[in-house]
RNA sequence: GCGCUCGUAGCUCAGUAGGAUAGAGCGGUUGCCUCCUAAGCAAUAGGUCGGGGGUUCGAUUCCCUCCGAGCGCGCCA
């Protein structure tokens, strides 16, 4: 529709230009937008104001000339000049009502678009280190990333959701070592647990698993385990050195056994993460192992490309990437003096891998604390010879958790955190998903656990689901009234929908494709949530103002068509956000306050 | 210190590729269940869009500056 009006104005301008009334060097971009207030019609253009300066004419006079030249006005019932020079367009009723037929025909495909043109796009999100269960801090990235994938699919992208598994490196070693120490405690050894070890209860669970499977196979005396280990922080030493020494000892003492413990720890935690995410309606196409980059030749090849481009140099025994050349604030080490590749080297390799797999675009969803990574990843992209626009890095601001009025601190290491699973169990997946994405991802989010748990009916998701359930209920109960729903009768009777609430609802429905497109282009998933709330609000108003189950067959079927169309859009929007659309909501399910 | 992000109603937040009278929820006040689910509806109060300057026909939106908040600045992962 916007395109149609755009065309009308373009033609008018051409005519005026040809007649010599206007003398423009170039045709301006014509801006058509939805009006905010219905007093201003359905669509408006500011083109007259834009032309005021180059034409040196009064905007209202320009608008008059343009309107006089509008030709095909079959879809437009009224055009008027308003305010400083806006041209407002009013659509005909027939045109407006069309959307109901369209939705009932397309159903859940309504709003689908070809914007993405089936381009391959990857979205990487969460990618938390597999050193413990996901906590509520990870929830926002999970909810946002997952919903973003849904939205991008809806507009036609071939979306590939990925979780980058950091199954390589020091943190994983500390994890395996922590499990072993807990295992030794279970065997009856006296162990002083390191300050910097992983302390969560889940570590003991894994240790128990190891013991079940291997019995006392990995049991060694306390003296041997702590031999030659530098003192921990509690004894005036360095906690980092202390754990590193313990890891070295573990590897020495256990030999092949070390890999077995490592494997059980990784697998247990990763499976747990997968289960938690599944419970949260978050699904991945690929769990990408960092270790696979080390085991293959991707890192070497990535570094070779940088080397060939002259972007690597040696300094102080380490190998550096010349990131400042590409706009980063400092150069980055890719290989340390001790010969170990840095985490950043893996990142570059993973980036290369994504390009090699043919992705048109790579989207990264990062926590806000990772914003420092943007320049270096962009730098690496350019140095690898790709366009920096091919990667899109989205920062999700922190969700601050409040419990009992206190701000909670999250620490995986100390084991003090609320897990995502606990949240989902208490609040429910629908509410949790919605709560996380109802605010812009760029905005800090205050997540009040008490509110979410104890008064979850305040959550707008219930409001939207209720609108959906009400529609289902209307349709379900038709039979009790000896009534039927005939879509064809409804279609030919649509012009009977003359109530203000019906107009408003129809208008909102017609906006859905635009809302989806905007959400995809701007990565603003939350605008879907806002839209759904507005749509639900319009429906609830309508529901209270007018009866659907009425004797007048034509009007009844027209209204049922409108209700059904609303139902499809509500259900589809909720699905994009990862929430369900229940057929009914019972009062007795309402949480006690 | 340098850098990134943010500042809109009592609270939590929408809105801004510059547009017409800045919106919603919660909280406050007042009404509505012999009628398709009251997890609902209707009405009402509440604002110097952090302060100041600039660009423009027009700025909450863009630029500068100041104030305030969060985060980041390792041969860690």
CSV table of C-alpha atoms (C1' of nucleotides) in Angstrom, one decimal, chain A residues 36 44 46 49 86 88 129 168 171 316 318 330 336-337 369 371 373 397 439-440 443-444 446 462-463 466 470 473 477 518 526 530 533 541 543-544 546-549 584-586, chain B residues 2-8 12-17 19-22 24-27 32 35-42 56-58 60 69-77:
chain,number,residue,atom,x,y,z
A,36,UNK,CA,-0.1,8.1,14.4
A,44,UNK,CA,0.8,10.6,5.3
A,46,UNK,CA,5.8,15.0,4.0
A,49,UNK,CA,7.6,20.1,3.0
A,86,UNK,CA,1.3,17.1,5.2
A,88,UNK,CA,-3.0,12.8,4.3
A,129,UNK,CA,31.2,-21.4,28.8
A,168,UNK,CA,39.0,-25.8,25.1
A,171,UNK,CA,38.6,-22.7,32.3
A,316,UNK,CA,58.3,-10.0,23.0
A,318,UNK,CA,54.5,-13.4,21.0
A,330,UNK,CA,45.3,-1.8,20.3
A,336,UNK,CA,51.4,-16.3,23.4
A,337,UNK,CA,55.1,-16.5,24.2
A,369,UNK,CA,30.2,-6.6,28.8
A,371,UNK,CA,31.3,-4.6,23.7
A,373,UNK,CA,35.0,-7.2,21.1
A,397,UNK,CA,22.3,-5.1,28.0
A,439,UNK,CA,12.1,-4.3,26.4
A,440,UNK,CA,14.7,-3.2,23.8
A,443,UNK,CA,18.1,-1.2,27.4
A,444,UNK,CA,19.0,-2.3,30.8
A,446,UNK,CA,15.2,-4.8,35.8
A,462,UNK,CA,-1.2,-13.3,30.1
A,463,UNK,CA,-3.0,-10.3,28.7
A,466,UNK,CA,-6.1,-14.2,27.2
A,470,UNK,CA,-11.2,-15.5,24.4
A,473,UNK,CA,-13.8,-19.6,23.5
A,477,UNK,CA,-19.2,-21.9,22.2
A,518,UNK,CA,10.8,-3.4,11.1
A,526,UNK,CA,10.6,-6.1,21.5
A,530,UNK,CA,4.6,-4.0,22.1
A,533,UNK,CA,0.0,-5.9,23.5
A,541,UNK,CA,-12.0,-3.3,24.0
A,543,UNK,CA,-15.0,-7.7,23.1
A,544,UNK,CA,-16.4,-5.6,25.8
A,546,UNK,CA,-19.8,-5.6,21.0
A,547,UNK,CA,-21.3,-9.0,21.0
A,548,UNK,CA,-20.1,-11.6,18.4
A,549,UNK,CA,-22.6,-14.3,19.1
A,584,UNK,CA,-8.3,-21.4,27.1
A,585,UNK,CA,-7.2,-19.9,30.3
A,586,UNK,CA,-9.0,-21.0,33.4
B,2,C,C1',40.5,6.5,27.4
B,3,G,C1',36.4,4.0,25.0
B,4,C,C1',31.3,1.9,24.4
B,5,U,C1',26.1,2.2,26.0
B,6,C,C1',22.3,4.7,28.4
B,7,G,C1',19.2,9.1,30.9
B,8,U,C1',11.4,10.1,28.6
B,12,U,C1',9.3,-0.1,34.9
B,13,C,C1',9.7,1.2,30.0
B,14,A,C1',7.8,2.3,24.4
B,15,G,C1',8.4,6.1,20.7
B,16,U,C1',13.2,8.8,17.4
B,17,A,C1',16.9,6.5,9.3
B,19,G,C1',7.4,15.7,11.6
B,20,A,C1',1.4,17.2,13.5
B,21,U,C1',-1.4,17.3,20.6
B,22,A,C1',5.3,12.6,23.6
B,24,A,C1',1.7,2.1,27.6
B,25,G,C1',1.8,-1.0,32.0
B,26,C,C1',2.2,-0.8,37.2
B,27,G,C1',0.8,2.3,41.3
B,32,C,C1',-18.9,-1.7,35.0
B,35,C,C1',-24.8,-10.6,28.6
B,36,C,C1',-19.4,-14.8,24.1
B,37,U,C1',-14.0,-16.2,30.7
B,38,A,C1',-13.7,-9.5,35.3
B,39,A,C1',-6.3,-12.8,33.9
B,40,G,C1',-11.3,-8.0,31.2
B,41,C,C1',-13.5,-3.0,30.0
B,42,A,C1',-14.5,2.5,30.6
B,56,U,C1',16.5,23.1,10.6
B,57,C,C1',10.4,25.4,8.2
B,58,G,C1',10.3,21.8,12.4
B,60,U,C1',12.6,13.6,22.6
B,69,A,C1',24.4,5.8,35.7
B,70,G,C1',26.2,1.0,33.8
B,71,C,C1',30.0,-1.6,31.3
B,72,G,C1',34.9,-2.3,29.1
B,73,C,C1',40.1,-1.3,28.7
B,74,G,C1',45.4,-8.8,30.2
B,75,C,C1',50.7,-12.8,26.3
B,76,C,C1',42.4,-14.4,31.0
B,77,A,C1',38.7,-17.4,28.9
